[in-house]
XYZ file of C-alpha atoms in Angstrom:
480
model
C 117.908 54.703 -27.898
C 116.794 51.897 -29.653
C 116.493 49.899 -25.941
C 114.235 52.450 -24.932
C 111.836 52.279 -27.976
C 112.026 48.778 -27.615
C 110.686 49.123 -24.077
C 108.073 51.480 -24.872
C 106.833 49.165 -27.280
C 106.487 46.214 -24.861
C 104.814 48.593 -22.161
C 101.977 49.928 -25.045
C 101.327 46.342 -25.223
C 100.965 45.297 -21.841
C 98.964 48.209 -21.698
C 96.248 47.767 -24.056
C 96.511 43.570 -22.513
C 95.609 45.424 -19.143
C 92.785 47.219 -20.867
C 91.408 44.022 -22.598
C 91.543 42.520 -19.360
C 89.762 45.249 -17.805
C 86.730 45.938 -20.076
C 86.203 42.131 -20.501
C 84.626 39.913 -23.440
C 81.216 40.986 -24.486
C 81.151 37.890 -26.944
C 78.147 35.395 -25.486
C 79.190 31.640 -25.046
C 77.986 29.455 -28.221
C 75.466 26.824 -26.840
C 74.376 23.242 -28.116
C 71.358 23.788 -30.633
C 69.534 20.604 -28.380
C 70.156 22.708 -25.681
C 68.582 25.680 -26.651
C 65.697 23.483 -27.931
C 65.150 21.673 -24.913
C 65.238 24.907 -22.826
C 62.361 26.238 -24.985
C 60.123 23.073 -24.623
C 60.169 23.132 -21.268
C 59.853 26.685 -21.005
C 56.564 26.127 -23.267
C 55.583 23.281 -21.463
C 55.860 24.873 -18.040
C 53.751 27.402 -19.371
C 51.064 25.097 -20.902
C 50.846 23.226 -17.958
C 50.642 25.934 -15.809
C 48.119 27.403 -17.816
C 45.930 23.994 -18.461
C 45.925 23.759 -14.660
C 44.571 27.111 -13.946
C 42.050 26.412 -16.611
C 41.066 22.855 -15.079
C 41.488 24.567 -11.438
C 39.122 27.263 -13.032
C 36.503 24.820 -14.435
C 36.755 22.950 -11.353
C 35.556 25.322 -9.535
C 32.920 26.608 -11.748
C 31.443 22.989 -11.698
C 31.598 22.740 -8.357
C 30.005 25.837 -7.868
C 27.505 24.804 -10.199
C 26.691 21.954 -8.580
C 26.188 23.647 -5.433
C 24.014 26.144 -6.856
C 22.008 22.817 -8.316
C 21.902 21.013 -4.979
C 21.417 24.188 -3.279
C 18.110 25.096 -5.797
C 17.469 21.451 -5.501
C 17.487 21.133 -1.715
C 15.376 24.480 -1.318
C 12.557 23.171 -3.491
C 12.596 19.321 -1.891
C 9.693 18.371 -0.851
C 9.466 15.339 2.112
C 6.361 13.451 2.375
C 6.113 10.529 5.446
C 3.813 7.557 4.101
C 1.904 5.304 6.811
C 1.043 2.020 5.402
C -0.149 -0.875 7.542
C 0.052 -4.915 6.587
C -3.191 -6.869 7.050
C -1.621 -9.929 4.942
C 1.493 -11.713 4.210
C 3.780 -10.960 1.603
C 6.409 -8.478 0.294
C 4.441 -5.272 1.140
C 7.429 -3.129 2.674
C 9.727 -3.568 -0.051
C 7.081 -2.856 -2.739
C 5.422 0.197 -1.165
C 9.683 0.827 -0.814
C 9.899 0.372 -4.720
C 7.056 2.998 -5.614
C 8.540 5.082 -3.427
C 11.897 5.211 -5.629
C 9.877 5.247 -8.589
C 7.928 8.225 -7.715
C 10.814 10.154 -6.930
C 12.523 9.468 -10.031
C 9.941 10.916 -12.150
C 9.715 13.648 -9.665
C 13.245 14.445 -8.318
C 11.780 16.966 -5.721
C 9.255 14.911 -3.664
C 11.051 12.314 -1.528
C 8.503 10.338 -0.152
C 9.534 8.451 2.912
C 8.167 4.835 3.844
C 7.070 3.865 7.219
C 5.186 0.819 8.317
C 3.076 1.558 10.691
C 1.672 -1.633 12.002
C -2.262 -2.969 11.612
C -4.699 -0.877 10.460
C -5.694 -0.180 14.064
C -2.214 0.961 14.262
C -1.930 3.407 11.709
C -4.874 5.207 12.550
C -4.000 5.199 16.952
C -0.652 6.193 15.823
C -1.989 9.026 13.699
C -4.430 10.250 16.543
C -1.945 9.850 19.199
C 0.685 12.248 17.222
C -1.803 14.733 16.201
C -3.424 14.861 19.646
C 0.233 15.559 21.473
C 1.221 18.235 18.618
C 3.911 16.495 16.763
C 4.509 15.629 13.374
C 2.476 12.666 11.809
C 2.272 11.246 8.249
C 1.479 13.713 4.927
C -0.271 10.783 3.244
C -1.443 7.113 4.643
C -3.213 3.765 3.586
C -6.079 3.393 7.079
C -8.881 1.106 6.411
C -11.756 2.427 4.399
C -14.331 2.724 7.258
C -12.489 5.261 9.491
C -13.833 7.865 7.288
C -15.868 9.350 9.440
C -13.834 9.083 12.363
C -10.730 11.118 10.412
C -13.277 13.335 8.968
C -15.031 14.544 12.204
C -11.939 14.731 13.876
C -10.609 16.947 11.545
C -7.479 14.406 10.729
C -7.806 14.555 6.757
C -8.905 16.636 4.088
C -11.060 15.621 1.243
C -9.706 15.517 -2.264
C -12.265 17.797 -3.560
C -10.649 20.845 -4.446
C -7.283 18.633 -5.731
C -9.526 16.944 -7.911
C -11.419 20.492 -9.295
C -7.457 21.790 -9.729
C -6.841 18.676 -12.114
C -7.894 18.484 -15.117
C -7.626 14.748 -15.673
C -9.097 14.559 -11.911
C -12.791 13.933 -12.239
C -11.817 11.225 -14.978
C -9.734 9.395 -12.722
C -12.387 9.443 -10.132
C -15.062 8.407 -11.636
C -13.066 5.279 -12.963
C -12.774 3.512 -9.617
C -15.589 0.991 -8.864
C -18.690 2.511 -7.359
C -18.818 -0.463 -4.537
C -15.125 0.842 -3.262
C -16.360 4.475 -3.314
C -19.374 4.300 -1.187
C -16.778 3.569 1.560
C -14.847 6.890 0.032
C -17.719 9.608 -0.183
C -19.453 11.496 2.673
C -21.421 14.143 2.820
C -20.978 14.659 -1.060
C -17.708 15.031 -0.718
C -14.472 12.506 -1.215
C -12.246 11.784 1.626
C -10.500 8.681 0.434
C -8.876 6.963 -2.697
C -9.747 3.610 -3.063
C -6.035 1.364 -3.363
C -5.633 -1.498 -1.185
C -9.350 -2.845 -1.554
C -10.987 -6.453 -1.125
C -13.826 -8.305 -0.562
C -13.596 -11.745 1.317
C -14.364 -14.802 -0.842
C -14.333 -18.147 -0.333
C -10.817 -20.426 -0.947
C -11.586 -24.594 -1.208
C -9.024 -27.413 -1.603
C -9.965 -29.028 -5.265
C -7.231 -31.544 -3.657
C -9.124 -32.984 -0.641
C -12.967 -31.826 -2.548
C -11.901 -34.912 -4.954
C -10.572 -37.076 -2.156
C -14.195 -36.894 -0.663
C -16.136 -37.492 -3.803
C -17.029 -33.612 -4.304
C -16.549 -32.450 -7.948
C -13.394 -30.038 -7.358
C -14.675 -27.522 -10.541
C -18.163 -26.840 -8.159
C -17.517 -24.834 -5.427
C -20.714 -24.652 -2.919
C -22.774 -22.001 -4.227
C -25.276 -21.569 -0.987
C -24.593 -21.577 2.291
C -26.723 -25.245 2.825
C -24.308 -26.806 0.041
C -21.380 -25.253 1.757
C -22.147 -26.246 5.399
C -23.113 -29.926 3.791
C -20.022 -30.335 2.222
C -17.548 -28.734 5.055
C -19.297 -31.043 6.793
C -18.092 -34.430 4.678
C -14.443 -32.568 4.532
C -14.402 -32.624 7.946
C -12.655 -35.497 9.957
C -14.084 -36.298 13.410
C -10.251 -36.649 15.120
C -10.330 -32.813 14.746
C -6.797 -32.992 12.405
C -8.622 -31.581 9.617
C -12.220 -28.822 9.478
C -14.014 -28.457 6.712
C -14.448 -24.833 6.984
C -12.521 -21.912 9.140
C -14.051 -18.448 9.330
C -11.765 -16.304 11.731
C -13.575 -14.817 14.314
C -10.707 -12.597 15.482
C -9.177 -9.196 13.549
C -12.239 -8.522 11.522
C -15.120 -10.375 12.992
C -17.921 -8.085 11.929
C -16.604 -8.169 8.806
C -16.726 -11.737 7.418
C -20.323 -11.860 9.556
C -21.790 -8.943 7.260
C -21.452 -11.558 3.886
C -23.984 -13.448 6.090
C -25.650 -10.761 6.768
C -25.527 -9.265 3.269
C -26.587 -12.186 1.573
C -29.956 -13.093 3.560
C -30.928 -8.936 2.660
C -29.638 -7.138 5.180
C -26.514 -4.850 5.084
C -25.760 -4.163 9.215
C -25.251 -0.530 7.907
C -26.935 1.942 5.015
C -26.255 5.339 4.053
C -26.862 7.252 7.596
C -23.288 7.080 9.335
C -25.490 7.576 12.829
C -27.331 4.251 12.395
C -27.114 0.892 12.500
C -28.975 -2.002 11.737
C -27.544 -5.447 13.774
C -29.915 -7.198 15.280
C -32.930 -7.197 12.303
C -34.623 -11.104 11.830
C -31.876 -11.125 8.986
C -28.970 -10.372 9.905
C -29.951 -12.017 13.260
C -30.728 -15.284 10.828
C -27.192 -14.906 9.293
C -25.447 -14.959 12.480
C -27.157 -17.937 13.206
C -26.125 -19.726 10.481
C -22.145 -18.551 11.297
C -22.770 -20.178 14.729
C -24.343 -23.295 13.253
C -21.746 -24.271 11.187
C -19.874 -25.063 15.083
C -22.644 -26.244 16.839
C -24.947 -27.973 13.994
C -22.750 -29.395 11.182
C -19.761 -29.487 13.606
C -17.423 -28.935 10.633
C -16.294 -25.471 12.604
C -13.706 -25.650 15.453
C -15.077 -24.365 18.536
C -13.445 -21.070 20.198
C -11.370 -18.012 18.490
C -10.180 -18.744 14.928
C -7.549 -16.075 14.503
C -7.114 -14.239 11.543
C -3.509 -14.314 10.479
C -3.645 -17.999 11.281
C -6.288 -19.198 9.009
C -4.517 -18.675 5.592
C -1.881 -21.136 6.782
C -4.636 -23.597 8.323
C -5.864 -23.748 5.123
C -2.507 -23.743 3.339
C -1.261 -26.880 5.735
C -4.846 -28.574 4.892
C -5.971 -28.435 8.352
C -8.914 -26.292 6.867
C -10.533 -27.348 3.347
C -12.576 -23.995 2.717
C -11.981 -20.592 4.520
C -13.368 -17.441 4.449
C -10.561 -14.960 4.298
C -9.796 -11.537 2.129
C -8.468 -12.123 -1.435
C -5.677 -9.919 -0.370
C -3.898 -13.189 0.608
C -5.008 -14.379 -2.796
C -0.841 -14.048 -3.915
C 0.287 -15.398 -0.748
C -2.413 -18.692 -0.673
C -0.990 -19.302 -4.702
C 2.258 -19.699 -3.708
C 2.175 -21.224 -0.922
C -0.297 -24.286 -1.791
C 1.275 -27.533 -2.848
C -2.438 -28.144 -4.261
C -4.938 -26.617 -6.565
C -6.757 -23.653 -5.098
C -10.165 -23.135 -5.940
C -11.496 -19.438 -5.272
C -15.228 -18.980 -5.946
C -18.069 -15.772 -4.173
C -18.792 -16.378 -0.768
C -22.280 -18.919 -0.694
C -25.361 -17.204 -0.992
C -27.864 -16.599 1.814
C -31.744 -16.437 1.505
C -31.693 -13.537 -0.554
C -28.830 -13.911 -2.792
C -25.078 -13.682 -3.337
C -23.713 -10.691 -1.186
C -20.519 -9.629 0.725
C -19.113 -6.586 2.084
C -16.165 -4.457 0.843
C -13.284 -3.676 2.785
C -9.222 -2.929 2.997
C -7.963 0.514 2.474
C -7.992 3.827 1.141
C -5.414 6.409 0.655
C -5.884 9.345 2.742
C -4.047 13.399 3.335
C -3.473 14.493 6.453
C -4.984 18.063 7.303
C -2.151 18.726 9.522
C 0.506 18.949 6.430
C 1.168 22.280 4.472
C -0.981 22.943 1.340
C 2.351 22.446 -0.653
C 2.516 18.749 0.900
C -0.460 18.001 0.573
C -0.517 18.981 -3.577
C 2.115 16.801 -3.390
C 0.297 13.731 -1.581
C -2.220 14.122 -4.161
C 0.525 14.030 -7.202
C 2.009 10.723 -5.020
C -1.819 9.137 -4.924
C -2.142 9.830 -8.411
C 0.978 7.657 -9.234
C -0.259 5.355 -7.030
C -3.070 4.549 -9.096
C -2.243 4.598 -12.085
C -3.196 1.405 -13.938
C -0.049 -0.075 -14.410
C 1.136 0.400 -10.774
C -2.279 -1.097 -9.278
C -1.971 -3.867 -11.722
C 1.452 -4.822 -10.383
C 0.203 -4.211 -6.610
C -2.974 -6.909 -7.972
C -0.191 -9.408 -9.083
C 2.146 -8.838 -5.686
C -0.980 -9.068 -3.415
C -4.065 -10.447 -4.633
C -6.294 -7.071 -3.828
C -8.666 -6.003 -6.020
C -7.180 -3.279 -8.410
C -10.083 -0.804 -7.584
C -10.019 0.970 -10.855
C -11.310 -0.507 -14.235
C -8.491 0.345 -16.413
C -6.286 -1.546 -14.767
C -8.132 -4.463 -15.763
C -7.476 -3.797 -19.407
C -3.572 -3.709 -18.931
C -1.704 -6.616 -20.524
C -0.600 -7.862 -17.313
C -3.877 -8.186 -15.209
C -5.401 -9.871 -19.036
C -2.542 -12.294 -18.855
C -3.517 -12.600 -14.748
C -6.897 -13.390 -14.720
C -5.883 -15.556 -17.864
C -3.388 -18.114 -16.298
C -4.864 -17.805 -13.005
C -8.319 -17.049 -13.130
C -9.002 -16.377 -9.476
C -7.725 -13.411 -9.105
C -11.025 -12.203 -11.298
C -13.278 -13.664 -8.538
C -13.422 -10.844 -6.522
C -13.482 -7.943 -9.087
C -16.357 -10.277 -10.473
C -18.330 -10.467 -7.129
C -18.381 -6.750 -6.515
C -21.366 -7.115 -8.156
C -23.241 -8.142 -5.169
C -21.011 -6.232 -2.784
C -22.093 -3.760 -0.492
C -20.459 -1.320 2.272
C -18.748 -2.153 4.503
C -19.484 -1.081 7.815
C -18.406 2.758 8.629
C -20.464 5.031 10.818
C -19.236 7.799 13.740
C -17.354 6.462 16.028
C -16.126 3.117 13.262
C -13.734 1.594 15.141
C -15.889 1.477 18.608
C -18.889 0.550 16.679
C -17.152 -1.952 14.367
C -15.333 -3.722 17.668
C -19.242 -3.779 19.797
C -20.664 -5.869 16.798
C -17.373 -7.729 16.764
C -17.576 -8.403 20.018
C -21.287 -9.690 19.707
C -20.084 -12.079 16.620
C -17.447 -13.233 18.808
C -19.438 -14.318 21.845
C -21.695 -16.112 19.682
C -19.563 -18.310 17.854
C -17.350 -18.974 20.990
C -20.871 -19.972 22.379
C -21.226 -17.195 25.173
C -24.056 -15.727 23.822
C -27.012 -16.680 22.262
C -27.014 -14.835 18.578
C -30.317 -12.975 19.054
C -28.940 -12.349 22.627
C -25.523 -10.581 21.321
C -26.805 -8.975 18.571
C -29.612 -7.097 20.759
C -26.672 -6.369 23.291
C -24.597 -4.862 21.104
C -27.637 -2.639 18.802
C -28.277 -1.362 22.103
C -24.786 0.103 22.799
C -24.366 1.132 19.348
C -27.517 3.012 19.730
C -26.296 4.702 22.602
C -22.546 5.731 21.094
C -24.449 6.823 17.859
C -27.107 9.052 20.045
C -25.564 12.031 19.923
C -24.701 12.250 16.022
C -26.968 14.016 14.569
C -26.855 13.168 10.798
């Protein structure tokens, strides 16, 4: 009996083993403290890092979007303006016309104003007509010489800055602070059609160097045009290596004749654009006198002096005087290993006198109104004081507005280097240049006429009848 107890016993206990087995141990694993601790940081970290990277994926995006919106805004209120300019002188023009460019469209992010030189004056304006004529796009806003006024304006090529001007409040201010000589070549027909900005009037450069190694006093320029043909003719050397005066009689011929013109009392122009007045006893006498300074004091080479050359003539001292714009006023400075004297062209019979010229800023009539608000706001900035009183210092034109001649730099200018006044100074005496119907035609017959004479072709009185007569004839049918 007691063997089977003893059995029974044993079985209960392998029994409730079995059952242990079985049902299993519910009790969890212990585990490491570190463990538990590292398990939670990077549990936390995952988390932050997960959510830091939505929230930099999130502000991302808004940024970018943002910025697209910006550019997008930005890009759908851009306005593009093309500016023609031509060259007529040596000297860093591109890159500074580049520079107020960059400028403008930093204080006005959305007007881009693009650049393009456009040749010569002759250039700028053919190009212009040529691109307007075939129906294609042309410049918003360009620099053409002065005197094509009336050609743009009866061809319908610009529009005048009147009602810009009555839209500004500071407009008839600024206006009426440009020099009345540059704005009789701006005004027609009571109305404005150009801004005065690259502007000139020729004078007359002289090499105090070679004036003292002939015995002239360097500090007296020639005041008349007998002193000045006397004394060309002492600084002249009879081997031909040096002239005592050039006057180019290529580019702008009619131009540098009207100071003779001018100065014995007779402009070659007046206030009708359908008239002109070429072949009167004086400006018939001034002609003569160009020609004589060839053929009489033979201090004048004979044949073409060319424009572009004569600066350098003068600068080499194959030439002791010239005639040439002070828009190579900046270039002559720097390039003369002597000292420059500038002084007003000599006066004729009646007085000191010389024509204006260069250019004026001009808007297209082809552009939209919106462009052309904005040519305006570019002009503007163009002429403000400070920026034509850097384009004086860069070039040597005449900054056409008197407030640029109170800025500090053009007073510290005209202080170290007082020839850059000499122009300003002899606007004085200036008168129009020559503009009528027709300019460029008309200006190239009395060119023409100027040319033949000095070359020797033509008697003066000859050419200057010749070419009243076909001026007469292109003008006939204007009926101002």
């Amino acid at each position: 009996m007691k063997s089977f107890k003893r059995l029974g016993a044993f079985v209960a206990l392998l029994m409730l083993a079995a059952i242990m087995v079985a049902c299993g141990d519910n009790t969890a694993t212990p585990v490491p403290a570190t463990t538990t601790a590292a398990t939670t940081t990077t549990a936390a970290a995952t988390t932050a890092a997960a959510t830091t990277t939505t929230a930099a994926a999130a502000t991302t995006a808004a940024t970018t979007t943002a910025a697209a919106a910006t550019t997008a805004a930005a890009s759908a209120q851009a306005i593009e303006l093309t500016f023609y300019f031509p060259t007529a002188v040596d000297g860093p023009i591109p890159q500074t016309f580049k520079k107020y460019a960059d400028d403008f469209t930093k204080a006005n992010p959305n007007i881009k104003i693009n650049t393009v030189y456009a040749g010569g004056y002759a250039d700028v304006l053919k190009k212009i007509q040529t691109e307007v004529g075939g129906g294609g796009s042309t410049a918003d806003v360009a620099i053409m010489l002065s005197t094509d006024l009336y050609t743009l304006a009866d061809n319908g090529l610009v529009v005048s800055f009147d009602d810009l001007i009555k839209g500004d409040t500071t407009g008839d201010a600024w206006v009426k602070d440009f020099y009345p000589g540059f704005m009789a070549n701006s005004q027609a027909n009571g109305k404005t059609w150009g801004i005065p900005f690259q502007r000139s009037t020729p004078v007359l450069y002289y090499n105090k160097d070679l004036f003292k190694e002939v015995g002239l006093d360097p500090n007296k320029p020639p005041t008349t045009f007998k002193e000045m043909a006397d004394m060309a003719q002492k600084l002249t050397k009879a081997d031909g290596s040096r002239w005592g005066i050039k006057i180019p009689s290529d580019g702008f011929p009619y131009w540098l004749y009207q100071g003779f013109a001018i100065s014995n009392g007779q402009n070659v122009v007046g206030e009708a654009a359908n008239k002109v007045f070429f072949n009167t006893p004086a400006a018939t006498e001034g002609l003569k006198n160009f020609v004589s300074l060839v053929n009489d004091y033979k201090a004048m080479p004979k044949g073409v002096i060319v424009w572009s050359d004569t600066p350098k003539d003068f600068i080499s001292g194959n030439a002791a005087m010239i005639y040439h714009t002070t828009g190579s006023l900046t270039t002559i400075l720097g390039g003369a290993k002597f000292d420059v004297g500038v002084s007003f062209l000599p006066a004729g019979s009646k007085g000191y006198g010389a024509p204006t010229g260069g250019g004026n800023l001009y808007i297209m009539k082809k552009s939209s109104p919106e462009k052309q608000k904005a040519a305006y706001q570019f002009i503007k900035f163009l002429t403000e004081p400070a920026r034509l009183a850097d384009w004086t210092t860069v070039t040597g034109y005449v900054a056409p507005r008197k407030a640029a001649w109170d800025t500090d730099v053009l007073k510290k200018l005209v202080a170290d280097k007082p020839q850059y006044a000499v122009a300003r100074d002899q606007l004085q005496y200036a008168a129009k240049e020559l503009a009528t119907h027709e300019g460029a035609t008309v200006q190239q017959i009395l060119g023409k006429a100027v040319q033949s004479a000095v070359t020797g072709d033509k008697d003066p009185a000859k050419a200057l009848d010749d070419a009243q007569k076909e001026a007469d004839k292109l003008l006939a049918d204007y009926k101002d």
